[in-house]
Amino acid sequence: MGEAKCNYTIITYCTMMTDRQILIIKNSWSAVMVQSQEAGELFYQKLFEEAPFLHTFFRNDIELQARKFTSMMTLLVRSIQYSDKVTHELEELAKRHIRYGARPEHYAIVGDSLVWMMKQRLEDRWDMETEQAWKDMYQLITRTMMSVYNA
């Protein structure tokens, strides 16, 4: 695996993801988005199975929430190499989550549910390299969002 290049990754954390990982993220997300609604609903199914108390944070019906989730993830995946845009979007998302009552400890459950959903949807296309790329991507998301909590 090659060295990460700051000009093609999220600059704030440029040593975290390689160009190959970004390609894996984009390709795997595209494959999952063929059935985006099902993927979003599967994500929330797993999230609420693992942490039923989180269901109270969601006022929208699950179909609408699933669309919001996949739309935001699509924006992040498409923009991962544009650090300013991604950072701004994640900071705004964190502010909304704080208003909704989300706590820092909830982020690990969300990340686990995201990785689980991706694994389920990709089936035999899922491998250790894909799993690591998604874990690294989610770590970047979490770090950026936690900076708002810590501000």
PDB file of C-alpha atoms in Angstrom:
ATOM      1  CA  MET A   1       0.000   0.000   0.000  1.00  0.00           C
ATOM      2  CA  GLY A   2       1.387   3.365  -1.002  1.00  0.00           C
ATOM      3  CA  GLU A   3       1.926   6.411   1.113  1.00  0.00           C
ATOM      4  CA  ALA A   4      -1.013   8.742   1.550  1.00  0.00           C
ATOM      5  CA  LYS A   5      -0.675  11.969  -0.375  1.00  0.00           C
ATOM      6  CA  CYS A   6      -2.063  15.082   1.247  1.00  0.00           C
ATOM      7  CA  ASN A   7      -3.200  16.447  -2.096  1.00  0.00           C
ATOM      8  CA  TYR A   8      -5.640  13.569  -2.541  1.00  0.00           C
ATOM      9  CA  THR A   9      -6.928  12.909   0.940  1.00  0.00           C
ATOM     10  CA  ILE A  10      -8.486  14.811   3.768  1.00  0.00           C
ATOM     11  CA  ILE A  11      -5.618  17.182   4.493  1.00  0.00           C
ATOM     12  CA  THR A  12      -6.206  17.456   8.232  1.00  0.00           C
ATOM     13  CA  TYR A  13      -5.523  13.743   8.535  1.00  0.00           C
ATOM     14  CA  CYS A  14      -3.498  13.173   5.383  1.00  0.00           C
ATOM     15  CA  THR A  15      -1.479  10.303   6.811  1.00  0.00           C
ATOM     16  CA  MET A  16      -4.627   8.331   7.585  1.00  0.00           C
ATOM     17  CA  MET A  17      -5.884   7.266   4.143  1.00  0.00           C
ATOM     18  CA  THR A  18      -4.097   6.261   0.986  1.00  0.00           C
ATOM     19  CA  ASP A  19      -5.217   6.933  -2.565  1.00  0.00           C
ATOM     20  CA  ARG A  20      -6.032   3.221  -2.814  1.00  0.00           C
ATOM     21  CA  GLN A  21      -8.253   3.377   0.257  1.00  0.00           C
ATOM     22  CA  ILE A  22     -10.116   6.342  -1.193  1.00  0.00           C
ATOM     23  CA  LEU A  23     -10.672   4.398  -4.398  1.00  0.00           C
ATOM     24  CA  ILE A  24     -11.917   1.409  -2.389  1.00  0.00           C
ATOM     25  CA  ILE A  25     -14.312   3.662  -0.469  1.00  0.00           C
ATOM     26  CA  LYS A  26     -15.681   5.231  -3.645  1.00  0.00           C
ATOM     27  CA  ASN A  27     -16.054   1.927  -5.509  1.00  0.00           C
ATOM     28  CA  SER A  28     -17.613   0.043  -2.616  1.00  0.00           C
ATOM     29  CA  TRP A  29     -20.039   2.873  -1.821  1.00  0.00           C
ATOM     30  CA  SER A  30     -21.082   3.010  -5.482  1.00  0.00           C
ATOM     31  CA  ALA A  31     -21.797  -0.724  -5.422  1.00  0.00           C
ATOM     32  CA  VAL A  32     -23.913  -0.389  -2.286  1.00  0.00           C
ATOM     33  CA  MET A  33     -25.806   2.632  -3.626  1.00  0.00           C
ATOM     34  CA  VAL A  34     -27.338   0.540  -6.404  1.00  0.00           C
ATOM     35  CA  GLN A  35     -29.933  -0.197  -3.700  1.00  0.00           C
ATOM     36  CA  SER A  36     -29.447   2.877  -1.545  1.00  0.00           C
ATOM     37  CA  GLN A  37     -32.757   2.785   0.307  1.00  0.00           C
ATOM     38  CA  GLU A  38     -32.245  -0.812   1.370  1.00  0.00           C
ATOM     39  CA  ALA A  39     -28.703  -0.013   2.498  1.00  0.00           C
ATOM     40  CA  GLY A  40     -29.864   2.950   4.585  1.00  0.00           C
ATOM     41  CA  GLU A  41     -32.657   0.947   6.184  1.00  0.00           C
ATOM     42  CA  LEU A  42     -30.289  -1.942   6.926  1.00  0.00           C
ATOM     43  CA  PHE A  43     -27.912   0.513   8.616  1.00  0.00           C
ATOM     44  CA  TYR A  44     -30.671   1.786  10.920  1.00  0.00           C
ATOM     45  CA  GLN A  45     -31.955  -1.715  11.579  1.00  0.00           C
ATOM     46  CA  LYS A  46     -28.516  -2.688  12.864  1.00  0.00           C
ATOM     47  CA  LEU A  47     -28.053   0.587  14.754  1.00  0.00           C
ATOM     48  CA  PHE A  48     -31.331   0.182  16.640  1.00  0.00           C
ATOM     49  CA  GLU A  49     -30.668  -3.506  17.236  1.00  0.00           C
ATOM     50  CA  GLU A  50     -27.333  -2.651  18.863  1.00  0.00           C
ATOM     51  CA  ALA A  51     -28.564   0.462  20.683  1.00  0.00           C
ATOM     52  CA  PRO A  52     -32.371   0.636  20.917  1.00  0.00           C
ATOM     53  CA  PHE A  53     -32.157   3.819  23.002  1.00  0.00           C
ATOM     54  CA  LEU A  54     -30.855   5.688  19.918  1.00  0.00           C
ATOM     55  CA  HIS A  55     -34.234   5.292  18.232  1.00  0.00           C
ATOM     56  CA  THR A  56     -35.537   8.184  20.359  1.00  0.00           C
ATOM     57  CA  PHE A  57     -33.128  10.573  18.597  1.00  0.00           C
ATOM     58  CA  PHE A  58     -34.844  10.073  15.250  1.00  0.00           C
ATOM     59  CA  ARG A  59     -38.106  11.934  14.747  1.00  0.00           C
ATOM     60  CA  ASN A  60     -38.396  11.063  11.060  1.00  0.00           C
ATOM     61  CA  ASP A  61     -39.663   7.785   9.735  1.00  0.00           C
ATOM     62  CA  ILE A  62     -36.920   5.314   8.936  1.00  0.00           C
ATOM     63  CA  GLU A  63     -37.390   5.564   5.160  1.00  0.00           C
ATOM     64  CA  LEU A  64     -36.777   9.311   5.257  1.00  0.00           C
ATOM     65  CA  GLN A  65     -33.909   8.923   7.717  1.00  0.00           C
ATOM     66  CA  ALA A  66     -32.331   6.251   5.503  1.00  0.00           C
ATOM     67  CA  ARG A  67     -32.435   8.665   2.551  1.00  0.00           C
ATOM     68  CA  LYS A  68     -30.821  11.398   4.654  1.00  0.00           C
ATOM     69  CA  PHE A  69     -28.108   8.990   5.803  1.00  0.00           C
ATOM     70  CA  THR A  70     -27.252   7.748   2.319  1.00  0.00           C
ATOM     71  CA  SER A  71     -27.321  11.288   0.918  1.00  0.00           C
ATOM     72  CA  MET A  72     -24.871  12.543   3.543  1.00  0.00           C
ATOM     73  CA  MET A  73     -22.597   9.535   3.130  1.00  0.00           C
ATOM     74  CA  THR A  74     -22.672   9.975  -0.648  1.00  0.00           C
ATOM     75  CA  LEU A  75     -21.640  13.605  -0.258  1.00  0.00           C
ATOM     76  CA  LEU A  76     -18.775  12.606   2.044  1.00  0.00           C
ATOM     77  CA  VAL A  77     -17.601   9.787  -0.209  1.00  0.00           C
ATOM     78  CA  ARG A  78     -17.723  11.978  -3.323  1.00  0.00           C
ATOM     79  CA  SER A  79     -15.894  14.803  -1.571  1.00  0.00           C
ATOM     80  CA  ILE A  80     -13.329  12.913   0.482  1.00  0.00           C
ATOM     81  CA  GLN A  81     -10.421  14.376  -1.451  1.00  0.00           C
ATOM     82  CA  TYR A  82     -11.693  17.936  -0.929  1.00  0.00           C
ATOM     83  CA  SER A  83     -10.815  18.583   2.689  1.00  0.00           C
ATOM     84  CA  ASP A  84     -12.429  22.004   3.077  1.00  0.00           C
ATOM     85  CA  LYS A  85     -15.812  20.812   1.846  1.00  0.00           C
ATOM     86  CA  VAL A  86     -15.730  17.603   3.887  1.00  0.00           C
ATOM     87  CA  THR A  87     -14.582  19.367   7.038  1.00  0.00           C
ATOM     88  CA  HIS A  88     -17.297  22.007   6.733  1.00  0.00           C
ATOM     89  CA  GLU A  89     -20.031  19.406   6.106  1.00  0.00           C
ATOM     90  CA  LEU A  90     -18.898  17.282   9.043  1.00  0.00           C
ATOM     91  CA  GLU A  91     -18.697  20.253  11.389  1.00  0.00           C
ATOM     92  CA  GLU A  92     -22.244  21.257  10.454  1.00  0.00           C
ATOM     93  CA  LEU A  93     -23.402  17.664  10.873  1.00  0.00           C
ATOM     94  CA  ALA A  94     -21.783  17.531  14.316  1.00  0.00           C
ATOM     95  CA  LYS A  95     -23.556  20.735  15.343  1.00  0.00           C
ATOM     96  CA  ARG A  96     -26.882  19.199  14.335  1.00  0.00           C
ATOM     97  CA  HIS A  97     -26.070  16.007  16.203  1.00  0.00           C
ATOM     98  CA  ILE A  98     -25.221  17.981  19.337  1.00  0.00           C
ATOM     99  CA  ARG A  99     -28.594  19.754  19.098  1.00  0.00           C
ATOM    100  CA  TYR A 100     -30.303  16.358  18.759  1.00  0.00           C
ATOM    101  CA  GLY A 101     -28.561  15.117  21.907  1.00  0.00           C
ATOM    102  CA  ALA A 102     -25.996  12.790  20.351  1.00  0.00           C
ATOM    103  CA  ARG A 103     -23.080  12.051  22.646  1.00  0.00           C
ATOM    104  CA  PRO A 104     -19.488  11.174  21.730  1.00  0.00           C
ATOM    105  CA  GLU A 105     -19.919   7.594  22.913  1.00  0.00           C
ATOM    106  CA  HIS A 106     -22.665   7.043  20.318  1.00  0.00           C
ATOM    107  CA  TYR A 107     -20.209   7.411  17.446  1.00  0.00           C
ATOM    108  CA  ALA A 108     -18.614   3.985  17.941  1.00  0.00           C
ATOM    109  CA  ILE A 109     -22.014   2.280  17.671  1.00  0.00           C
ATOM    110  CA  VAL A 110     -22.781   4.216  14.495  1.00  0.00           C
ATOM    111  CA  GLY A 111     -19.406   3.287  13.001  1.00  0.00           C
ATOM    112  CA  ASP A 112     -19.854  -0.386  13.807  1.00  0.00           C
ATOM    113  CA  SER A 113     -23.322  -0.308  12.222  1.00  0.00           C
ATOM    114  CA  LEU A 114     -21.960   1.379   9.093  1.00  0.00           C
ATOM    115  CA  VAL A 115     -19.167  -1.163   8.663  1.00  0.00           C
ATOM    116  CA  TRP A 116     -21.587  -4.039   9.330  1.00  0.00           C
ATOM    117  CA  MET A 117     -24.050  -2.714   6.736  1.00  0.00           C
ATOM    118  CA  MET A 118     -21.303  -2.334   4.143  1.00  0.00           C
ATOM    119  CA  LYS A 119     -20.116  -5.882   4.785  1.00  0.00           C
ATOM    120  CA  GLN A 120     -23.656  -7.239   4.415  1.00  0.00           C
ATOM    121  CA  ARG A 121     -24.318  -5.358   1.192  1.00  0.00           C
ATOM    122  CA  LEU A 122     -20.967  -6.131  -0.455  1.00  0.00           C
ATOM    123  CA  GLU A 123     -21.007  -9.812   0.511  1.00  0.00           C
ATOM    124  CA  ASP A 124     -18.158 -11.589  -1.320  1.00  0.00           C
ATOM    125  CA  ARG A 125     -16.687  -8.259  -2.466  1.00  0.00           C
ATOM    126  CA  TRP A 126     -15.911  -7.431   1.172  1.00  0.00           C
ATOM    127  CA  ASP A 127     -12.348  -8.133   2.275  1.00  0.00           C
ATOM    128  CA  MET A 128      -9.937  -7.018   4.976  1.00  0.00           C
ATOM    129  CA  GLU A 129      -8.630  -4.140   2.861  1.00  0.00           C
ATOM    130  CA  THR A 130     -12.148  -2.820   2.284  1.00  0.00           C
ATOM    131  CA  GLU A 131     -12.948  -3.163   5.971  1.00  0.00           C
ATOM    132  CA  GLN A 132      -9.824  -1.217   6.948  1.00  0.00           C
ATOM    133  CA  ALA A 133     -10.573   1.520   4.419  1.00  0.00           C
ATOM    134  CA  TRP A 134     -14.070   1.978   5.861  1.00  0.00           C
ATOM    135  CA  LYS A 135     -12.798   1.943   9.427  1.00  0.00           C
ATOM    136  CA  ASP A 136     -10.210   4.577   8.542  1.00  0.00           C
ATOM    137  CA  MET A 137     -12.836   6.668   6.745  1.00  0.00           C
ATOM    138  CA  TYR A 138     -15.132   6.519   9.742  1.00  0.00           C
ATOM    139  CA  GLN A 139     -12.262   7.427  12.060  1.00  0.00           C
ATOM    140  CA  LEU A 140     -11.701  10.559   9.962  1.00  0.00           C
ATOM    141  CA  ILE A 141     -15.398  11.399  10.158  1.00  0.00           C
ATOM    142  CA  THR A 142     -15.430  10.886  13.913  1.00  0.00           C
ATOM    143  CA  ARG A 143     -12.292  12.927  14.569  1.00  0.00           C
ATOM    144  CA  THR A 144     -13.609  15.851  12.564  1.00  0.00           C
ATOM    145  CA  MET A 145     -16.984  15.731  14.275  1.00  0.00           C
ATOM    146  CA  MET A 146     -15.434  15.353  17.738  1.00  0.00           C
ATOM    147  CA  SER A 147     -13.486  18.559  17.168  1.00  0.00           C
ATOM    148  CA  VAL A 148     -16.849  20.370  17.345  1.00  0.00           C
ATOM    149  CA  TYR A 149     -17.717  18.636  20.608  1.00  0.00           C
ATOM    150  CA  ASN A 150     -14.349  19.621  22.035  1.00  0.00           C
ATOM    151  CA  ALA A 151     -14.465  23.254  20.840  1.00  0.00           C
TER     152      ALA A 151
END
